N, CA and C atoms as an extended XYZ file, in Angstrom:
321
Properties=species:S:1:pos:R:3:atomname:S:1:resname:S:1:resid:I:1 pbc="F F F"
N        -1.937       13.579        6.768 N   ASN     1
C        -1.987       13.414        5.338 CA  ASN     1
C        -0.673       12.908        4.761 C   ASN     1
N         0.251       12.536        5.599 N   PHE     2
C         1.533       12.041        5.111 CA  PHE     2
C         1.569       10.535        5.247 C   PHE     2
N         2.027        9.830        4.294 N   PRO     3
C         2.483       10.233        2.969 CA  PRO     3
C         1.320       10.284        1.980 C   PRO     3
N         1.461       11.039        0.895 N   PRO     4
C         0.384       11.086       -0.093 CA  PRO     4
C         0.264        9.752       -0.836 C   PRO     4
N        -0.971        9.412       -1.226 N   TYR     5
C        -1.181        8.148       -1.930 CA  TYR     5
C        -2.327        8.273       -2.929 C   TYR     5
N        -2.324        7.394       -3.912 N   ASP     6
C        -3.397        7.273       -4.894 CA  ASP     6
C        -3.904        5.838       -4.850 C   ASP     6
N        -5.188        5.651       -5.110 N   ILE     7
C        -5.752        4.325       -5.302 CA  ILE     7
C        -6.252        4.291       -6.736 C   ILE     7
N        -5.734        3.348       -7.530 N   LYS     8
C        -6.081        3.266       -8.939 CA  LYS     8
C        -6.805        1.963       -9.234 C   LYS     8
N        -7.877        2.072       -9.998 N   LYS     9
C        -8.624        0.896      -10.443 CA  LYS     9
C        -8.086        0.501      -11.810 C   LYS     9
N        -7.537       -0.707      -11.916 N   LEU    10
C        -6.988       -1.179      -13.173 CA  LEU    10
C        -8.064       -1.839      -14.033 C   LEU    10
N        -8.929       -2.630      -13.397 N   ASP    11
C       -10.088       -3.240      -14.040 CA  ASP    11
C       -11.072       -3.605      -12.940 C   ASP    11
N       -12.081       -4.403      -13.257 N   ASP    12
C       -13.112       -4.719      -12.267 CA  ASP    12
C       -12.592       -5.538      -11.082 C   ASP    12
N       -11.430       -6.167      -11.232 N   PHE    13
C       -10.940       -7.052      -10.186 CA  PHE    13
C        -9.555       -6.686       -9.640 C   PHE    13
N        -8.919       -5.629      -10.154 N   ASN    14
C        -7.557       -5.280       -9.748 CA  ASN    14
C        -7.421       -3.790       -9.471 C   ASN    14
N        -6.719       -3.485       -8.377 N   TRP    15
C        -6.438       -2.113       -7.974 CA  TRP    15
C        -4.989       -2.026       -7.526 C   TRP    15
N        -4.473       -0.807       -7.459 N   THR    16
C        -3.175       -0.571       -6.841 CA  THR    16
C        -3.290        0.613       -5.895 C   THR    16
N        -2.512        0.549       -4.848 N   ILE    17
C        -2.317        1.699       -3.970 CA  ILE    17
C        -0.899        2.168       -4.245 C   ILE    17
N        -0.745        3.421       -4.639 N   GLU    18
C         0.566        4.002       -4.900 CA  GLU    18
C         0.828        5.067       -3.849 C   GLU    18
N         1.920        4.898       -3.124 N   MET    19
C         2.246        5.797       -2.021 CA  MET    19
C         3.622        6.419       -2.277 C   MET    19
N         3.698        7.747       -2.226 N   ALA    20
C         4.944        8.468       -2.468 CA  ALA    20
C         5.819        8.412       -1.222 C   ALA    20
N         6.951        7.721       -1.335 N   LEU    21
C         7.853        7.552       -0.190 CA  LEU    21
C         9.292        7.894       -0.579 C   LEU    21
N         9.500        9.081       -1.087 N   ALA    22
C        10.847        9.519       -1.456 CA  ALA    22
C        11.741        9.530       -0.226 C   ALA    22
N        12.935        9.006       -0.378 N   GLY    23
C        13.891        8.980        0.728 CA  GLY    23
C        13.821        7.735        1.596 C   GLY    23
N        12.814        6.885        1.396 N   PHE    24
C        12.677        5.655        2.174 CA  PHE    24
C        13.304        4.482        1.418 C   PHE    24
N        13.877        3.547        2.157 N   ASN    25
C        14.391        2.298        1.604 CA  ASN    25
C        13.418        1.174        1.928 C   ASN    25
N        13.610        0.008        1.307 N   LYS    26
C        12.754       -1.145        1.588 CA  LYS    26
C        12.773       -1.506        3.070 C   LYS    26
N        13.910       -1.371        3.704 N   LYS    27
C        14.035       -1.737        5.120 CA  LYS    27
C        13.344       -0.729        6.046 C   LYS    27
N        12.991        0.448        5.519 N   ASP    28
C        12.341        1.488        6.313 CA  ASP    28
C        10.822        1.367        6.336 C   ASP    28
N        10.257        0.440        5.532 N   ILE    29
C         8.811        0.349        5.350 CA  ILE    29
C         8.317       -1.034        5.748 C   ILE    29
N         7.212       -1.074        6.477 N   GLY    30
C         6.564       -2.337        6.833 CA  GLY    30
C         5.175       -2.388        6.220 C   GLY    30
N         4.840       -3.527        5.600 N   VAL    31
C         3.519       -3.728        5.011 CA  VAL    31
C         2.932       -4.989        5.632 C   VAL    31
N         1.775       -4.857        6.271 N   GLU    32
C         1.112       -5.988        6.936 CA  GLU    32
C        -0.325       -6.091        6.469 C   GLU    32
N        -0.831       -7.335        6.387 N   TYR    33
C        -2.232       -7.559        6.061 CA  TYR    33
C        -2.779       -8.586        7.037 C   TYR    33
N        -3.783       -8.194        7.812 N   ALA    34
C        -4.426       -9.101        8.770 CA  ALA    34
C        -5.833       -8.600        9.057 C   ALA    34
N        -6.774       -9.519        9.151 N   ASP    35
C        -8.168       -9.200        9.496 CA  ASP    35
C        -8.743       -8.079        8.630 C   ASP    35
N        -8.544       -8.200        7.323 N   ASN    36
C        -9.049       -7.238        6.338 CA  ASN    36
C        -8.469       -5.832        6.500 C   ASN    36
N        -7.359       -5.716        7.198 N   GLN    37
C        -6.701       -4.417        7.389 CA  GLN    37
C        -5.308       -4.467        6.742 C   GLN    37
N        -5.069       -3.578        5.782 N   LEU    38
C        -3.751       -3.420        5.185 CA  LEU    38
C        -3.103       -2.223        5.868 C   LEU    38
N        -1.958       -2.454        6.497 N   THR    39
C        -1.257       -1.392        7.215 CA  THR    39
C         0.109       -1.179        6.586 C   THR    39
N         0.383        0.069        6.246 N   ILE    40
C         1.685        0.459        5.713 CA  ILE    40
C         2.261        1.471        6.693 C   ILE    40
N         3.487        1.199        7.173 N   LYS    41
C         4.067        2.093        8.179 CA  LYS    41
C         5.573        2.174        8.037 C   LYS    41
N         6.129        3.215        8.623 N   SER    42
C         7.580        3.348        8.673 CA  SER    42
C         8.090        2.510        9.840 C   SER    42
N         9.240        1.887        9.644 N   VAL    43
C         9.797        1.039       10.692 CA  VAL    43
C        11.233        1.425       11.039 C   VAL    43
N        11.643        2.613       10.665 N   PHE    44
C        13.000        3.061       10.970 CA  PHE    44
C        13.038        3.783       12.309 C   PHE    44
N        14.207        3.812       12.874 N   GLU    45
C        14.413        4.581       14.102 CA  GLU    45
C        14.622        6.037       13.714 C   GLU    45
N        14.166        6.935       14.554 N   LYS    46
C        14.370        8.361       14.266 CA  LYS    46
C        15.860        8.638       14.120 C   LYS    46
N        16.155        9.453       13.125 N   GLU    47
C        17.553        9.762       12.851 CA  GLU    47
C        18.143       10.630       13.960 C   GLU    47
N        19.426       10.440       14.195 N   ASP    48
C        20.129       11.219       15.203 CA  ASP    48
C        20.255       12.661       14.717 C   ASP    48
N        19.664       13.587       15.428 N   LYS    49
C        19.676       14.988       15.019 CA  LYS    49
C        21.061       15.614       15.147 C   LYS    49
N        21.955       14.949       15.862 N   GLU    50
C        23.307       15.471       16.015 CA  GLU    50
C        24.125       15.280       14.735 C   GLU    50
N        23.740       14.307       13.888 N   ASP    51
C        24.510       14.004       12.687 CA  ASP    51
C        24.137       14.976       11.574 C   ASP    51
N        24.790       16.111       11.544 N   THR    52
C        24.551       17.103       10.489 CA  THR    52
C        25.797       17.286        9.636 C   THR    52
N        26.767       16.373        9.763 N   SER    53
C        28.021       16.531        9.038 CA  SER    53
C        27.857       16.383        7.532 C   SER    53
N        26.904       15.563        7.079 N   THR    54
C        26.747       15.368        5.643 CA  THR    54
C        25.505       16.042        5.083 C   THR    54
N        24.535       16.376        5.908 N   THR    55
C        23.301       16.988        5.423 CA  THR    55
C        23.334       18.486        5.690 C   THR    55
N        23.303       19.255        4.623 N   ILE    56
C        23.321       20.707        4.750 CA  ILE    56
C        21.887       21.224        4.860 C   ILE    56
N        20.977       20.629        4.097 N   HIS    57
C        19.560       21.020        4.120 CA  HIS    57
C        18.713       19.761        4.003 C   HIS    57
N        17.732       19.608        4.869 N   ARG    58
C        16.843       18.444        4.819 CA  ARG    58
C        15.478       18.898        4.320 C   ARG    58
N        15.213       18.638        3.020 N   GLY    59
C        13.950       19.014        2.402 CA  GLY    59
C        13.044       17.826        2.144 C   GLY    59
N        13.625       16.611        2.105 N   ILE    60
C        12.833       15.398        1.900 CA  ILE    60
C        12.419       14.885        3.266 C   ILE    60
N        11.124       14.840        3.477 N   SER    61
C        10.599       14.418        4.776 CA  SER    61
C        10.726       12.919        4.934 C   SER    61
N        11.311       12.496        6.029 N   LYS    62
C        11.425       11.074        6.355 CA  LYS    62
C        10.955       10.940        7.794 C   LYS    62
N         9.645       11.001        7.971 N   ARG    63
C         9.094       10.980        9.309 CA  ARG    63
C         8.277        9.714        9.528 C   ARG    63
N         7.947        9.476       10.761 N   GLN    64
C         7.155        8.308       11.128 CA  GLN    64
C         5.747        8.436       10.559 C   GLN    64
N         5.178        7.325       10.076 N   PHE    65
C         3.806        7.329        9.582 CA  PHE    65
C         3.203        5.941        9.738 C   PHE    65
N         1.879        5.913        9.691 N   LYS    66
C         1.129        4.658        9.696 CA  LYS    66
C        -0.199        4.910        8.997 C   LYS    66
N        -0.447        4.186        7.899 N   LYS    67
C        -1.702        4.282        7.143 CA  LYS    67
C        -2.356        2.916        7.160 C   LYS    67
N        -3.659        2.883        7.435 N   THR    68
C        -4.405        1.636        7.456 CA  THR    68
C        -5.562        1.731        6.478 C   THR    68
N        -5.698        0.698        5.655 N   PHE    69
C        -6.773        0.603        4.680 CA  PHE    69
C        -7.618       -0.612        5.026 C   PHE    69
N        -8.935       -0.461        5.052 N   THR    70
C        -9.839       -1.583        5.295 CA  THR    70
C       -10.244       -2.159        3.945 C   THR    70
N       -10.002       -3.468        3.771 N   LEU    71
C       -10.293       -4.134        2.514 CA  LEU    71
C       -11.489       -5.058        2.667 C   LEU    71
N       -12.198       -5.270        1.580 N   ALA    72
C       -13.343       -6.181        1.581 CA  ALA    72
C       -12.860       -7.623        1.775 C   ALA    72
N       -13.778       -8.496        2.168 N   ASP    73
C       -13.432       -9.899        2.413 CA  ASP    73
C       -12.836      -10.581        1.193 C   ASP    73
N       -13.294      -10.223       -0.003 N   GLU    74
C       -12.850      -10.889       -1.221 CA  GLU    74
C       -11.540      -10.341       -1.778 C   GLU    74
N       -11.010       -9.286       -1.188 N   VAL    75
C        -9.799       -8.651       -1.718 CA  VAL    75
C        -8.565       -9.224       -1.031 C   VAL    75
N        -7.566       -9.579       -1.854 N   ILE    76
C        -6.292      -10.080       -1.331 CA  ILE    76
C        -5.170       -9.141       -1.778 C   ILE    76
N        -4.069       -9.174       -1.047 N   VAL    77
C        -2.894       -8.385       -1.384 CA  VAL    77
C        -1.925       -9.312       -2.109 C   VAL    77
N        -1.622       -8.985       -3.359 N   ASN    78
C        -0.737       -9.835       -4.162 CA  ASN    78
C         0.741       -9.531       -3.966 C   ASN    78
N         1.061       -8.338       -3.509 N   GLY    79
C         2.467       -7.996       -3.318 CA  GLY    79
C         2.663       -6.500       -3.255 C   GLY    79
N         3.917       -6.129       -2.982 N   ALA    80
C         4.275       -4.712       -2.906 CA  ALA    80
C         5.659       -4.533       -3.506 C   ALA    80
N         5.856       -3.371       -4.129 N   GLU    81
C         7.129       -3.071       -4.767 CA  GLU    81
C         7.480       -1.611       -4.509 C   GLU    81
N         8.740       -1.345       -4.179 N   LEU    82
C         9.225        0.018       -4.010 CA  LEU    82
C        10.101        0.344       -5.211 C   LEU    82
N         9.642        1.298       -6.020 N   LYS    83
C        10.369        1.635       -7.239 CA  LYS    83
C        10.333        3.142       -7.447 C   LYS    83
N        11.494        3.736       -7.589 N   ASP    84
C        11.621        5.177       -7.858 CA  ASP    84
C        10.882        6.032       -6.836 C   ASP    84
N        10.942        5.657       -5.563 N   GLY    85
C        10.312        6.441       -4.510 CA  GLY    85
C         8.818        6.223       -4.365 C   GLY    85
N         8.252        5.265       -5.105 N   MET    86
C         6.827        4.946       -5.027 CA  MET    86
C         6.659        3.516       -4.533 C   MET    86
N         5.858        3.355       -3.491 N   LEU    87
C         5.477        2.025       -3.032 CA  LEU    87
C         4.189        1.663       -3.750 C   LEU    87
N         4.194        0.537       -4.454 N   ILE    88
C         3.026        0.098       -5.210 CA  ILE    88
C         2.552       -1.223       -4.621 C   ILE    88
N         1.312       -1.235       -4.110 N   VAL    89
C         0.719       -2.431       -3.516 CA  VAL    89
C        -0.377       -2.914       -4.457 C   VAL    89
N        -0.276       -4.179       -4.883 N   ASP    90
C        -1.247       -4.765       -5.807 CA  ASP    90
C        -2.354       -5.469       -5.046 C   ASP    90
N        -3.600       -5.138       -5.380 N   LEU    91
C        -4.774       -5.734       -4.755 CA  LEU    91
C        -5.607       -6.439       -5.819 C   LEU    91
N        -6.229       -7.553       -5.435 N   GLU    92
C        -7.064       -8.299       -6.374 CA  GLU    92
C        -8.319       -8.785       -5.668 C   GLU    92
N        -9.438       -8.665       -6.354 N   LYS    93
C       -10.703       -9.165       -5.834 CA  LYS    93
C       -10.918      -10.574       -6.375 C   LYS    93
N       -11.050      -11.527       -5.465 N   ILE    94
C       -11.287      -12.914       -5.837 CA  ILE    94
C       -12.773      -13.199       -5.651 C   ILE    94
N       -13.444      -13.519       -6.759 N   VAL    95
C       -14.873      -13.804       -6.698 CA  VAL    95
C       -15.060      -15.316       -6.813 C   VAL    95
N       -15.680      -15.946       -5.805 N   PRO    96
C       -15.915      -17.387       -5.882 CA  PRO    96
C       -16.846      -17.731       -7.046 C   PRO    96
N       -16.716      -18.937       -7.553 N   GLU    97
C       -17.531      -19.378       -8.690 CA  GLU    97
C       -19.025      -19.194       -8.440 C   GLU    97
N       -19.477      -19.483       -7.226 N   GLU    98
C       -20.914      -19.389       -6.942 CA  GLU    98
C       -21.428      -17.955       -6.937 C   GLU    98
N       -20.540      -16.980       -6.848 N   LYS    99
C       -20.969      -15.587       -6.854 CA  LYS    99
C       -20.788      -14.901       -8.210 C   LYS    99
N       -20.138      -15.584       -9.158 N   LYS   100
C       -19.927      -14.999      -10.480 CA  LYS   100
C       -21.238      -15.014      -11.256 C   LYS   100
N       -21.449      -13.992      -12.088 N   PRO   101
C       -22.668      -13.983      -12.906 CA  PRO   101
C       -22.648      -15.150      -13.903 C   PRO   101
N       -23.794      -15.704      -14.127 N   ARG   102
C       -23.886      -16.796      -15.099 CA  ARG   102
C       -25.202      -16.689      -15.859 C   ARG   102
N       -25.209      -17.263      -17.018 N   THR   103
C       -26.400      -17.256      -17.861 CA  THR   103
C       -27.217      -18.511      -17.558 C   THR   103
N       -28.480      -18.316      -17.340 N   ILE   104
C       -29.390      -19.418      -17.055 CA  ILE   104
C       -30.121      -19.774      -18.349 C   ILE   104
N       -30.026      -21.024      -18.720 N   LYS   105
C       -30.696      -21.493      -19.929 CA  LYS   105
C       -32.185      -21.668      -19.647 C   LYS   105
N       -32.990      -21.098      -20.510 N   ILE   106
C       -34.436      -21.225      -20.373 CA  ILE   106
C       -34.879      -22.484      -21.113 C   ILE   106
N       -35.644      -23.338      -20.446 N   THR   107
C       -36.097      -24.575      -21.090 CA  THR   107
C       -37.572      -24.547      -21.371 C   THR   107
């Protein structure tokens, strides 16, 4: 269950995945999208447990993780941003013109 995340629907075509990653830097996180799979994972090396000279108590978890989300064919990933300990991934559903609802004129 680590890290915790929310999926929010902004409108009919836009969503965000918000993942709580306190203590992580941009260089510690990898975001990949391939074959309808969005994968968010930690990419840092495990910290040296011998280095306790500056850390008196470690309460913020910075452990290895990997989360995979399966996305529909029409959904694309527009980007990701790490702000205030939250990773925010923007998703958008692209509907082709031929699949959009349309009004048929009756003659």
